Amino acid sequence: MKTLDPIVNEQVDALLTDEHNNVANLANASALLYDAFGDINWCGFYLLNNATGELDLGPFQGKVACMHIKPGSGVVGNCYQKETAIRVANVHEFPGHIACDSASNAELVTPLRVNGKIIGVLDIDSPDLDRFSAADEETVNEFAARLGKHLDTATVNALS
Ligand code: SME
């Protein structure tokens, strides 16, 4: 399996420095990561909707996906509730996994935080079993941390 090149973290900073539109920043971040990874079929964001308490679909690359996920549901909702990255080698063995695209077999999710507060989840899917390594998880955690610094606290959850 191809390991995600950590240079993507320098790239996200370069791309988003002095950019303040949350939708544009999340959209370009998903496009950057989608291209940098090999062998993935979906990459994008679920963002807390303050009005409903659900995680709503945000900017992404890939096929159409589930639009609302409750905290605690599926891989994404577990990541949000536990505030920790989750690396799933085989999604069919993950209790409660939500199958948006039947082609997906492995998944990597990590919290997206702004000023230390979790505001959503970065979600990456692959058709390949056991696609994601510990090194990929580390790079993606750093990617999300850097991305969070380019998001506007006041308005990020007003997106959904
Ligand atoms: N598989 C996720 C749902 C989101 S899609 O993969 C894009 C889950 O179980 O939460």
GROMACS .gro file of C-alpha atoms in nm, residues 33 37 40-44 106-109 122-126 132 140:
model
   18
   33LEU     CA    1  -0.596   1.485   0.028
   37PHE     CA    2  -0.366   0.944  -0.123
   40ILE     CA    3  -0.917   0.576  -0.190
   41ASN     CA    4  -1.273   0.628  -0.314
   42TRP     CA    5  -1.403   0.900  -0.078
   43CYS     CA    6  -1.256   1.182   0.125
   44GLY     CA    7  -1.445   1.459   0.300
  106ALA     CA    8  -1.147   0.031   0.489
  107GLU     CA    9  -1.190   0.365   0.662
  108LEU     CA   10  -0.984   0.625   0.848
  109VAL     CA   11  -1.149   0.904   1.047
  122LEU     CA   12  -1.248   1.410   0.846
  123ASP     CA   13  -1.347   1.080   0.683
  124ILE     CA   14  -1.149   0.877   0.426
  125ASP     CA   15  -1.268   0.554   0.262
  126SER     CA   16  -1.085   0.295   0.055
  132PHE     CA   17  -0.448   0.265   0.605
  140VAL     CA   18  -0.395   1.259   0.860
   0.00000   0.00000   0.00000
